[in-house]
Amino acid sequence: MTRTETAPPLAGSVNHQTRRSIRLPAETGAAVALAVLVALLGWLNPSFLEPANLLSVLGQAALPGLLAIGMVFVLSAREIDLSAGAVFHLSAAFAALLMLAGMDPWLAGLASVAAGACLGLINGLLAIALRLPALMVTLGTWWMIQGLSLVVGKGQAIVPPGLDSGFFTTLSGKAFLMVPATAIVFVLLALVMHAVLHRTRFGYRVQAVGSNPQAAAYAGIPTSKVRLLTLVLMGAMAGLAGVIHVGTHGAIAPGEGSNFALQAIAAAIIGGTSLSGGHGSVIGAAIGMLILQVILSAMGMLGVDAAWSTFAAGALVVLALAIDRLVKLWRSRRVRHDQHNPPG
Amino acid sequence: MSDSPILFVRNVARRFGGTVVLDDMSLVVERGSIHALVGESGAGKSTLTKVLAGIVRPDRGIIEFDGKTATIDSPNAARKLGIGVVLQQPGLFPERPVLANLFVNREPLHNGLISRREMEARSRELLRQLALDVDVHAPLGDLGPGERQLVAIARALLENPRLLLLDDPNSALDQRRSERLFAVLRGLKARGMSMLYASNRLGDALAIADQLTVIRNGRDVLSKARQELTASEEAMVGQLRQSLFPLPFRTLPTLAGTLRPQITVEGLTGGSLFGVSLTARAGEILGLAGSGAQDLLALLFGLRKPRQGLVRFPDGDGLPRTQTEAARRNICMISGERGNGLMPDKSIAFNMANVVVGARDWGSRWYSPKAARGRATRQIEALRIRSAPEMPAGSLSVGCQQKVIIAKWLEIGPQVVLLDEPARGIDIGGKQEIYALIRQMAASGCIVLLHSNELSELTGLCDRILAFHQGRLGGEIAGDDMDAGKLLKLIISGKPADENRRSNRESVA
């Protein structure tokens, strides 16, 4: 789907041929899917294509999208973080409570991002100390953190005071009268973190550990540190999303963000990040989150019962996995076929 | 019953990815005979066994069993035909009792329930013949490796197959048990069972076989009856590997008086090692053989923690605490174990950056794909890897994969090179190139430590060999003493006194 291959015969050992491939960027598939989807919806309902509407979808995608950015790193390192949604909620509640206690909103926001990072650190330390996959550790901490946010929120929405202060007006503001501030943060961070994953030593290590942890350890890559840092990054991204949520919505209600972790994982998978580690695309995950949100908002627009939205999101993940898998199987079968009947 | 051969294999081929494992393999097993399949490791013996057992499907070729063309597309199909198999790595269940392992998936039933009593009754006689005296209700994991191997053999024999495939069945058996096994196999042959016996030990094959086929690079190069084998052919078979090794720059200039960098180890204890002292000097290849040698490499690379002992590396420091520290101190580890070295889904360029970018924490914080490509292009050229930097490393042949692993370490200019079976499972041509590389590394002033289970590899390549026996240093051979037989004796017995104690203990067990 995203690659075309030609096979010029290079001088090979024994009978073995090397193939050269011309690669399109890995995100092409997801981008095409998004474009087709938007075009289809615009054809069904031209008002969908209005910039205001498209930008509001982008704004909706921003918060879970921040989690998806962190999730790409975690998945690339062959881990998974189920607690991200709960971390999001607790950080938001923490920020709101600090503001209630009279702290400066910007400072409270910073403290909450740090709190999110700390929760990620705890996840990471547990995973490394117990030598467990993060999947199991975060399954436990997910419940714990969710329980904690219920305790601090007492089951009610937390509304910080001073909603007219600079913190809230900035975050809920719109640039050029229509671009939500959250969308700008999301797009900028996606671009920066994409570069971090593919162009820095840290990103290199994340992919190396995810591709083959054993080989990474044998090459002297500090695998524990890398896994720890990805989980801290995930926590910090979830914390940031939580703070921005408080800034834009002016409150945090119980239950908000509970499905963010799964949405983030879904977006990463749709965007081409491999669940078995080793490869990830932040931009792909951002596009994946847009696809998810476009479908969800389209369902509202077309009058489908909102209760179906969860089902649709799940079906989309299964579809993305199936397409990815089938393309891989088809490709490897073609490779073997070609080797038996070498062209020429 | 006709006299036609029981098994006819014609022009079977199979490749994995870019690696040709079986190229054009043919062979005939006569009824009621033992046919030995001899070849280097990596020649294709195990793959052929797996093809016949229905575990691996051949890409092409014809298999005739009992005069009829057979498609063996699953282990069950093989079982139905009457083919039993003992694999090199038998799929056993260490948590389950021995009995359960003997009757996997065909437990005798009594009133619909599995009958332990019947299992015991059926297996007792066979276990006695094999001299396997163990508690059949104990979990298999409690048994020693030799006993476990016998369990695997017993499992195959209990199916009463018409053709038995044995892939290196005595690799974990001592001399006494091997002979016992051979006696059982001969007895079964007398009762009409046919066998295909794959081994890389020519001596064993000659001892038991009626016919013999030599396999090399996935092709049969010689197929004869045992008694028709002329002395010169026998010698040829035995010397298959002699030309493999690069003629060493053996006449190392003995730098009298000058200080060569060296590693000194004193009283090192850790893992299965006990009180090991040795010195390894720059410019020589020091061979390590026997049990515990692998642990020494793990300790030197920081994969294991020592309990005791003093080690001094040429940079003046002791043992590295982690692999990362080792890599940063230019100590490198190249392991032949699959999966220890390569990221198969990533490009060659990515793999080459493993140490330079991944392990080090100095230099640029950025990962530059362009620099990585340049690095890869250079190494591909230097080591003749025959591919392009952006190709996934998994698409290479096994030999070239190993060269990628070596190249990524060459990038940092290693000072200490630890090699753990670096040429395992690689075809002969690839082996030759890797041996030449190892030679070069030593000649350029690296301290090279080489561990291998293939003794001829050690005797062919090393300047000195240290033999370990049960974690202790058993002895050293060098120069004209270099001979696989002597080395084997040192590994097995350590010292003559040791041997008596060991056999005493075994007869008690």
Coordinates of C-alpha atoms in Angstrom, one line a residue, chain B:
Chain B
M1 CA 7.3 -56.5 1.6
S2 CA 9.1 -55.0 -1.3
D3 CA 12.8 -54.1 -1.3
S4 CA 12.2 -50.5 -2.5
P5 CA 13.6 -47.8 -0.3
I6 CA 11.4 -46.5 2.4
L7 CA 12.2 -42.9 1.8
F8 CA 13.1 -41.1 -1.4
V9 CA 14.0 -37.4 -1.3
R10 CA 14.5 -35.8 -4.6
N11 CA 15.7 -32.2 -5.3
V12 CA 14.2 -30.7 -2.2
A13 CA 14.8 -27.0 -1.8
R14 CA 13.9 -24.5 0.8
R15 CA 14.9 -21.0 1.6
F16 CA 14.1 -18.7 4.5
G17 CA 14.0 -15.1 3.4
G18 CA 17.1 -14.5 1.4
T19 CA 18.9 -17.5 2.9
V20 CA 19.1 -20.7 0.9
V21 CA 19.1 -23.5 3.4
L22 CA 18.3 -26.5 1.2
D23 CA 19.4 -26.0 -2.3
D24 CA 19.0 -29.3 -4.1
M25 CA 19.0 -32.1 -1.7
S26 CA 18.4 -35.8 -2.6
L27 CA 18.8 -38.9 -0.5
V28 CA 17.6 -42.4 -0.3
V29 CA 16.9 -44.4 3.0
E30 CA 16.8 -48.1 2.5
R31 CA 14.4 -50.2 4.5
G32 CA 15.7 -51.4 7.8
S33 CA 18.9 -49.5 7.7
I34 CA 20.5 -46.5 9.4
H35 CA 21.3 -43.7 7.1
A36 CA 23.6 -41.0 8.4
L37 CA 23.4 -37.5 7.2
V38 CA 26.6 -35.7 7.9
G39 CA 27.5 -32.0 7.5
E40 CA 28.6 -28.9 9.2
S41 CA 26.1 -27.0 11.4
G42 CA 24.3 -24.8 9.0
A43 CA 24.6 -27.2 6.1
G44 CA 20.9 -27.9 6.2
K45 CA 20.6 -31.1 8.2
S46 CA 18.0 -29.8 10.7
T47 CA 15.9 -28.2 8.0
L48 CA 15.8 -31.5 6.0
T49 CA 14.7 -33.2 9.2
K50 CA 12.0 -30.7 9.8
V51 CA 10.8 -31.0 6.2
L52 CA 10.5 -34.7 6.6
A53 CA 8.7 -34.2 9.9
G54 CA 6.2 -31.9 8.4
I55 CA 7.3 -28.9 10.4
V56 CA 8.8 -27.0 7.5
R57 CA 7.3 -27.1 4.0
P58 CA 9.7 -27.5 1.1
D59 CA 9.6 -24.9 -1.7
R60 CA 10.0 -27.7 -4.2
G61 CA 11.1 -31.2 -4.6
I62 CA 9.6 -34.6 -4.3
I63 CA 9.4 -36.9 -1.2
E64 CA 8.4 -40.5 -1.7
F65 CA 7.6 -42.5 1.4
D66 CA 7.1 -46.3 1.1
G67 CA 7.0 -46.1 -2.7
K68 CA 4.3 -43.4 -2.9
T69 CA 4.7 -39.7 -3.3
A70 CA 3.9 -38.1 0.0
T71 CA 2.9 -34.6 1.0
I72 CA 4.0 -34.1 4.5
D73 CA 2.4 -30.8 5.3
S74 CA 1.9 -31.2 9.1
P75 CA 3.5 -33.1 12.0
N76 CA 0.3 -35.1 12.1
A77 CA 0.6 -36.1 8.5
A78 CA 4.2 -37.3 9.3
R79 CA 2.9 -39.3 12.2
K80 CA 0.2 -40.9 10.2
L81 CA 2.8 -42.1 7.6
G82 CA 4.8 -43.6 10.5
I83 CA 7.6 -41.1 10.7
G84 CA 8.8 -40.4 14.2
V85 CA 11.2 -37.5 14.9
V86 CA 13.7 -36.4 17.6
L87 CA 14.5 -32.8 17.0
Q88 CA 17.6 -31.0 18.0
Q89 CA 15.5 -28.7 20.2
P90 CA 12.7 -31.1 21.1
G91 CA 9.4 -29.4 22.0
L92 CA 9.1 -30.7 25.5
F93 CA 7.1 -29.4 28.4
P94 CA 9.4 -28.8 31.4
E95 CA 6.6 -28.2 33.9
R96 CA 4.7 -31.4 33.1
P97 CA 5.7 -34.8 34.5
V98 CA 8.0 -37.1 32.5
L99 CA 5.1 -39.4 31.7
A100 CA 3.0 -36.6 30.2
N101 CA 6.0 -35.7 28.0
L102 CA 6.3 -39.3 26.8
F103 CA 2.7 -39.4 25.5
V104 CA 2.0 -36.0 24.1
N105 CA -1.3 -35.7 22.3
R106 CA -1.9 -39.5 22.3
E107 CA -2.4 -40.3 25.9
P108 CA -3.9 -43.8 26.4
L109 CA -7.4 -43.5 27.6
H110 CA -9.2 -45.6 30.1
N111 CA -13.0 -45.0 30.4
G112 CA -12.4 -41.6 28.7
L113 CA -9.8 -40.6 31.2
I114 CA -6.1 -40.5 30.8
S115 CA -4.7 -43.7 32.3
R116 CA -1.4 -43.2 34.1
R117 CA -1.1 -46.8 34.8
E118 CA -1.2 -47.7 31.2
M119 CA 1.4 -45.0 30.3
E120 CA 3.7 -46.4 33.0
A121 CA 3.3 -50.0 31.7
R122 CA 3.9 -49.0 28.1
S123 CA 7.0 -46.9 28.8
R124 CA 8.7 -49.0 31.5
E125 CA 10.5 -51.5 29.2
L126 CA 11.8 -48.8 26.9
L127 CA 13.1 -46.6 29.6
R128 CA 14.9 -49.6 31.1
Q129 CA 16.6 -50.3 27.7
L130 CA 17.6 -46.7 27.5
A131 CA 18.9 -46.9 31.0
L132 CA 16.8 -43.9 31.9
D133 CA 16.2 -44.4 35.6
V134 CA 14.1 -41.5 36.7
D135 CA 10.9 -40.8 38.6
V136 CA 8.4 -40.6 35.8
H137 CA 6.0 -38.5 37.9
A138 CA 8.6 -35.8 38.5
P139 CA 8.4 -32.7 36.3
L140 CA 10.7 -32.9 33.3
G141 CA 12.4 -29.7 34.3
D142 CA 14.0 -31.5 37.2
L143 CA 16.0 -33.8 34.9
G144 CA 19.4 -33.2 33.6
P145 CA 19.9 -32.3 29.9
G146 CA 21.1 -35.8 29.0
E147 CA 18.0 -37.3 30.6
R148 CA 15.8 -34.9 28.9
Q149 CA 17.2 -35.8 25.6
L150 CA 16.6 -39.5 26.3
V151 CA 13.0 -38.6 27.2
A152 CA 12.6 -37.0 23.8
I153 CA 14.1 -40.0 22.1
A154 CA 11.8 -42.3 24.1
R155 CA 8.8 -40.3 23.1
A156 CA 9.6 -40.8 19.4
L157 CA 10.3 -44.5 19.9
L158 CA 7.0 -45.1 21.8
E159 CA 5.1 -44.2 18.6
N160 CA 6.8 -47.2 17.1
P161 CA 7.5 -45.4 13.8
R162 CA 8.6 -47.0 10.6
L163 CA 11.1 -44.3 9.9
L164 CA 12.8 -42.5 12.8
L165 CA 14.4 -39.2 12.2
L166 CA 17.1 -38.3 14.7
D167 CA 18.7 -34.8 14.6
D168 CA 21.9 -34.8 16.6
P169 CA 20.3 -37.0 19.3
N170 CA 23.4 -37.4 21.4
S171 CA 24.6 -33.8 21.7
A172 CA 23.8 -33.8 25.4
L173 CA 24.7 -37.4 26.2
D174 CA 28.0 -38.5 27.7
Q175 CA 30.0 -41.4 26.2
R176 CA 28.3 -44.1 28.2
R177 CA 24.8 -43.0 27.4
S178 CA 25.7 -42.5 23.7
E179 CA 26.8 -46.0 23.4
R180 CA 23.7 -47.2 25.2
L181 CA 21.6 -45.2 22.7
F182 CA 23.4 -46.7 19.8
A183 CA 22.8 -50.2 21.1
V184 CA 19.1 -49.5 21.4
L185 CA 19.0 -48.0 17.9
R186 CA 20.8 -51.1 16.5
G187 CA 18.3 -53.3 18.2
L188 CA 15.4 -51.4 16.7
K189 CA 17.1 -51.6 13.3
A190 CA 17.3 -55.4 13.6
R191 CA 13.5 -55.3 14.2
G192 CA 13.0 -53.5 10.9
M193 CA 12.9 -49.8 11.8
S194 CA 14.6 -47.5 9.4
M195 CA 16.4 -44.4 10.6
L196 CA 17.8 -41.2 9.3
Y197 CA 20.6 -40.0 11.7
A198 CA 21.7 -36.4 11.2
S199 CA 24.9 -35.4 13.0
N200 CA 27.9 -33.1 12.6
R201 CA 30.1 -35.7 14.3
L202 CA 31.6 -37.9 11.7
G203 CA 32.8 -40.5 14.2
D204 CA 29.3 -41.1 15.5
A205 CA 27.9 -41.4 12.0
L206 CA 30.6 -43.9 10.9
A207 CA 30.0 -45.9 14.1
I208 CA 26.3 -46.5 13.5
A209 CA 25.5 -45.9 9.8
D210 CA 24.9 -48.4 7.0
Q211 CA 24.8 -45.6 4.5
L212 CA 26.1 -42.1 4.6
T213 CA 25.3 -38.9 2.9
V214 CA 27.4 -35.8 3.2
I215 CA 25.4 -32.6 3.0
R216 CA 27.1 -29.3 2.3
N217 CA 25.4 -25.9 1.6
G218 CA 22.1 -27.6 1.2
R219 CA 23.3 -30.1 -1.4
D220 CA 24.2 -33.8 -1.1
V221 CA 27.8 -34.0 -2.2
L222 CA 28.5 -37.7 -1.5
S223 CA 26.2 -40.7 -0.8
K224 CA 27.6 -44.2 -0.2
A225 CA 27.2 -47.3 1.7
R226 CA 29.4 -47.4 4.8
Q227 CA 31.6 -50.3 3.7
E228 CA 32.1 -48.9 0.2
L229 CA 33.6 -45.8 1.6
T230 CA 37.3 -45.8 0.6
A231 CA 39.9 -44.6 3.0
S232 CA 40.5 -41.5 0.9
E233 CA 36.9 -40.6 0.9
E234 CA 36.7 -41.1 4.6
A235 CA 39.5 -38.7 5.0
M236 CA 37.9 -36.3 2.7
V237 CA 34.7 -36.3 4.7
G238 CA 36.7 -35.8 7.8
Q239 CA 38.6 -32.9 6.4
L240 CA 35.7 -31.0 5.0
R241 CA 36.4 -28.1 7.2
Q242 CA 40.1 -27.9 7.0
S243 CA 40.2 -25.2 4.3
L244 CA 37.8 -23.1 6.2
F245 CA 40.3 -21.2 8.3
P246 CA 42.4 -18.3 7.1
L247 CA 46.0 -19.1 7.4
P248 CA 46.8 -17.1 10.5
F249 CA 49.5 -14.5 10.7
R250 CA 50.7 -17.1 13.1
T251 CA 54.2 -15.8 13.3
L252 CA 53.1 -13.0 15.5
P253 CA 56.1 -10.7 16.2
T254 CA 56.9 -11.6 19.7
L255 CA 57.3 -8.1 21.0
A256 CA 59.8 -8.9 23.7
G257 CA 60.1 -6.2 26.3
T258 CA 57.2 -4.1 24.9
L259 CA 54.0 -3.9 26.9
R260 CA 51.1 -5.3 25.0
P261 CA 47.7 -4.4 26.3
Q262 CA 46.1 -7.2 28.1
I263 CA 43.2 -8.4 30.3
T264 CA 44.2 -10.0 33.5
V265 CA 41.6 -12.1 35.4
E266 CA 42.4 -13.3 38.9
G267 CA 40.2 -15.7 40.9
L268 CA 37.0 -14.7 39.1
T269 CA 33.9 -16.3 40.5
G270 CA 30.4 -15.8 39.2
G271 CA 27.7 -17.6 37.3
S272 CA 29.0 -21.1 36.9
L273 CA 32.6 -20.0 37.0
F274 CA 34.8 -20.7 40.0
G275 CA 38.2 -19.1 40.7
V276 CA 39.3 -18.5 37.1
S277 CA 42.6 -16.8 36.4
L278 CA 43.9 -16.0 33.0
T279 CA 45.5 -13.4 30.8
A280 CA 44.5 -12.4 27.3
R281 CA 46.9 -10.3 25.2
A282 CA 46.3 -8.0 22.3
G283 CA 47.0 -9.5 18.9
E284 CA 46.1 -13.1 19.8
I285 CA 42.9 -15.0 19.6
L286 CA 42.2 -16.8 22.9
G287 CA 39.9 -19.7 22.6
L288 CA 37.5 -20.7 25.4
A289 CA 35.9 -24.1 25.4
G290 CA 33.8 -26.1 27.8
S291 CA 31.1 -25.4 30.4
G292 CA 31.5 -21.9 32.0
A293 CA 33.2 -20.3 29.1
Q294 CA 30.1 -18.5 28.0
D295 CA 29.7 -17.1 31.5
L296 CA 33.2 -15.7 31.4
L297 CA 32.2 -13.7 28.3
A298 CA 29.0 -12.6 30.0
L299 CA 30.9 -11.4 33.0
L300 CA 33.5 -9.5 30.9
F301 CA 30.7 -7.8 29.0
G302 CA 28.7 -6.8 32.2
L303 CA 25.8 -9.1 31.5
R304 CA 26.4 -10.9 34.8
K305 CA 27.6 -9.8 38.1
P306 CA 30.7 -11.4 39.6
R307 CA 30.7 -12.7 43.1
Q308 CA 34.4 -12.5 43.6
G309 CA 37.7 -11.8 41.8
L310 CA 39.8 -9.2 40.2
V311 CA 39.8 -8.2 36.6
R312 CA 41.9 -5.6 34.9
F313 CA 41.1 -4.3 31.4
P314 CA 43.7 -2.5 29.3
D315 CA 42.0 0.8 30.1
G316 CA 43.0 0.2 33.7
D317 CA 39.4 -0.4 35.0
G318 CA 37.8 -3.5 36.3
L319 CA 34.7 -5.3 35.1
P320 CA 32.0 -3.2 33.4
R321 CA 28.9 -3.0 35.5
T322 CA 26.5 -2.8 32.6
Q323 CA 26.6 -3.6 28.9
T324 CA 26.3 0.1 28.2
E325 CA 29.4 0.8 30.2
A326 CA 31.2 -2.0 28.3
A327 CA 30.2 -0.6 25.0
R328 CA 31.4 2.8 26.0
R329 CA 34.7 1.4 27.0
N330 CA 35.2 -0.2 23.6
I331 CA 34.5 -3.7 24.9
C332 CA 32.3 -5.5 22.3
M333 CA 30.3 -8.6 22.3
I334 CA 29.3 -10.5 19.2
S335 CA 27.0 -13.4 19.8
G336 CA 25.9 -16.0 17.3
E337 CA 22.6 -16.6 19.2
R338 CA 19.8 -15.5 16.9
G339 CA 18.1 -12.4 18.1
N340 CA 21.0 -11.2 20.2
G341 CA 22.4 -8.9 17.6
L342 CA 20.1 -7.8 14.9
M343 CA 17.0 -5.6 14.5
P344 CA 15.7 -7.4 11.5
D345 CA 12.9 -5.0 10.6
K346 CA 15.2 -2.0 10.7
S347 CA 17.5 -0.9 7.9
I348 CA 21.1 -1.9 7.7
A349 CA 22.0 1.8 8.3
F350 CA 19.9 1.8 11.4
N351 CA 21.6 -1.3 12.7
M352 CA 25.0 0.0 12.0
A353 CA 24.2 3.0 14.3
N354 CA 23.4 0.7 17.2
V355 CA 26.6 1.4 19.2
V356 CA 27.8 4.7 17.8
V357 CA 24.4 6.4 18.4
G358 CA 22.6 4.0 20.7
A359 CA 25.1 3.1 23.3
R360 CA 27.4 6.2 23.5
D361 CA 26.2 9.3 25.2
W362 CA 28.8 11.7 23.7
G363 CA 28.8 13.1 20.3
S364 CA 25.8 14.6 18.7
R365 CA 22.4 14.3 20.3
W366 CA 20.9 14.0 16.9
Y367 CA 20.5 10.9 14.8
S368 CA 21.3 11.8 11.3
P369 CA 20.0 9.3 8.6
K370 CA 22.5 10.7 6.2
A371 CA 25.5 10.0 8.5
A372 CA 24.0 6.5 9.1
R373 CA 23.7 5.9 5.4
G374 CA 27.3 7.0 4.9
R375 CA 28.5 4.7 7.7
A376 CA 26.6 1.8 6.3
T377 CA 27.8 2.4 2.7
R378 CA 31.4 2.3 4.0
Q379 CA 31.0 -0.9 6.0
I380 CA 29.0 -2.6 3.2
E381 CA 31.9 -1.9 0.9
A382 CA 34.6 -2.9 3.4
L383 CA 32.9 -6.2 4.5
R384 CA 31.3 -7.0 1.1
I385 CA 27.8 -7.3 2.5
R386 CA 26.2 -7.1 -0.9
S387 CA 23.2 -5.0 -0.2
A388 CA 22.1 -1.4 0.2
P389 CA 22.0 0.7 3.4
E390 CA 18.3 1.2 3.3
M391 CA 17.4 -2.5 3.0
P392 CA 16.0 -4.2 6.1
A393 CA 18.7 -6.2 7.9
G394 CA 16.4 -9.2 8.1
S395 CA 16.5 -9.6 4.3
L396 CA 20.2 -10.5 4.3
S397 CA 21.6 -14.0 4.4
V398 CA 22.6 -15.2 7.9
G399 CA 26.3 -14.7 7.1
C400 CA 25.7 -11.1 6.0
Q401 CA 23.6 -10.4 9.0
Q402 CA 26.5 -11.5 11.2
K403 CA 28.7 -9.2 9.2
V404 CA 26.4 -6.3 10.0
I405 CA 26.7 -7.1 13.7
I406 CA 30.5 -7.2 13.4
A407 CA 30.5 -4.0 11.4
K408 CA 28.5 -2.0 13.9
W409 CA 31.2 -2.8 16.5
L410 CA 34.0 -2.1 14.1
E411 CA 32.6 1.5 13.9
I412 CA 33.8 2.2 17.4
G413 CA 37.2 0.7 17.0
P414 CA 36.9 -2.0 19.7
Q415 CA 39.7 -2.8 22.0
V416 CA 38.3 -6.0 23.5
V417 CA 36.3 -8.4 21.2
L418 CA 34.2 -11.1 22.9
L419 CA 32.9 -13.6 20.5
D420 CA 30.3 -16.2 21.5
E421 CA 29.9 -18.7 18.7
P422 CA 30.2 -16.0 16.1
A423 CA 29.7 -18.3 13.1
R424 CA 26.9 -20.5 14.3
G425 CA 24.4 -21.5 11.7
I426 CA 26.2 -19.8 8.9
D427 CA 27.0 -21.3 5.5
I428 CA 30.6 -22.2 4.7
G429 CA 31.4 -19.2 2.5
G430 CA 30.1 -16.9 5.2
K431 CA 32.0 -18.7 7.9
Q432 CA 35.2 -18.3 6.0
E433 CA 34.7 -14.5 5.7
I434 CA 33.9 -14.2 9.3
Y435 CA 36.9 -16.1 10.4
A436 CA 39.0 -13.9 8.2
L437 CA 37.5 -10.8 9.9
I438 CA 38.2 -12.2 13.4
R439 CA 41.8 -12.8 12.3
Q440 CA 42.0 -9.2 11.1
M441 CA 40.6 -7.9 14.3
A442 CA 43.3 -9.7 16.3
A443 CA 46.0 -8.6 13.9
S444 CA 45.0 -5.0 14.3
G445 CA 45.7 -5.2 18.0
C446 CA 42.3 -6.2 19.5
I447 CA 42.2 -8.6 22.4
V448 CA 40.0 -11.4 21.0
L449 CA 38.3 -14.0 23.2
L450 CA 36.4 -16.7 21.2
H451 CA 34.0 -19.2 22.7
S452 CA 32.6 -22.0 20.6
N453 CA 31.1 -25.4 20.9
E454 CA 32.7 -26.5 17.6
L455 CA 36.1 -27.6 18.7
S456 CA 37.5 -27.6 15.2
E457 CA 36.6 -23.9 15.0
L458 CA 38.7 -23.2 18.0
T459 CA 41.7 -25.3 17.0
G460 CA 41.6 -23.8 13.5
L461 CA 41.4 -20.2 14.5
C462 CA 42.9 -19.7 17.9
D463 CA 46.4 -19.1 19.1
R464 CA 45.8 -20.5 22.5
I465 CA 42.8 -22.4 23.9
L466 CA 41.7 -22.6 27.5
A467 CA 39.5 -25.5 28.4
F468 CA 36.9 -25.2 31.2
H469 CA 35.6 -28.1 33.1
Q470 CA 32.5 -27.5 35.2
G471 CA 33.3 -23.8 35.6
R472 CA 37.0 -24.3 36.5
L473 CA 39.9 -23.9 34.3
G474 CA 40.9 -27.4 33.2
G475 CA 44.0 -26.7 31.1
E476 CA 45.5 -24.8 28.3
I477 CA 46.7 -26.0 24.9
A478 CA 48.7 -24.1 22.4
G479 CA 50.9 -24.6 19.4
D480 CA 51.4 -28.1 18.2
D481 CA 49.2 -29.5 20.9
M482 CA 46.2 -27.9 19.2
D483 CA 44.0 -30.9 18.4
A484 CA 40.3 -31.3 18.9
G485 CA 40.7 -34.7 20.5
K486 CA 43.0 -33.4 23.2
L487 CA 40.8 -30.4 23.8
L488 CA 37.8 -32.6 24.2
K489 CA 39.6 -34.7 26.7
L490 CA 40.4 -31.6 28.7
I491 CA 36.8 -30.4 28.6
I492 CA 35.2 -33.7 29.5
S493 CA 37.5 -34.7 32.3
G494 CA 39.4 -31.7 33.4
K495 CA 41.8 -33.9 35.2
P496 CA 41.9 -37.7 35.4
A497 CA 41.1 -37.7 39.1
D498 CA 38.1 -35.6 38.3
E499 CA 36.8 -38.2 35.8
N500 CA 36.6 -40.9 38.4
R501 CA 34.7 -38.7 40.8
R502 CA 32.2 -37.8 38.1
S503 CA 31.5 -41.3 36.9
N504 CA 31.1 -42.4 40.5
R505 CA 28.5 -39.7 41.1
E506 CA 26.7 -40.6 38.0
S507 CA 26.4 -44.2 38.8
V508 CA 24.9 -43.2 42.2
A509 CA 22.4 -41.0 40.5

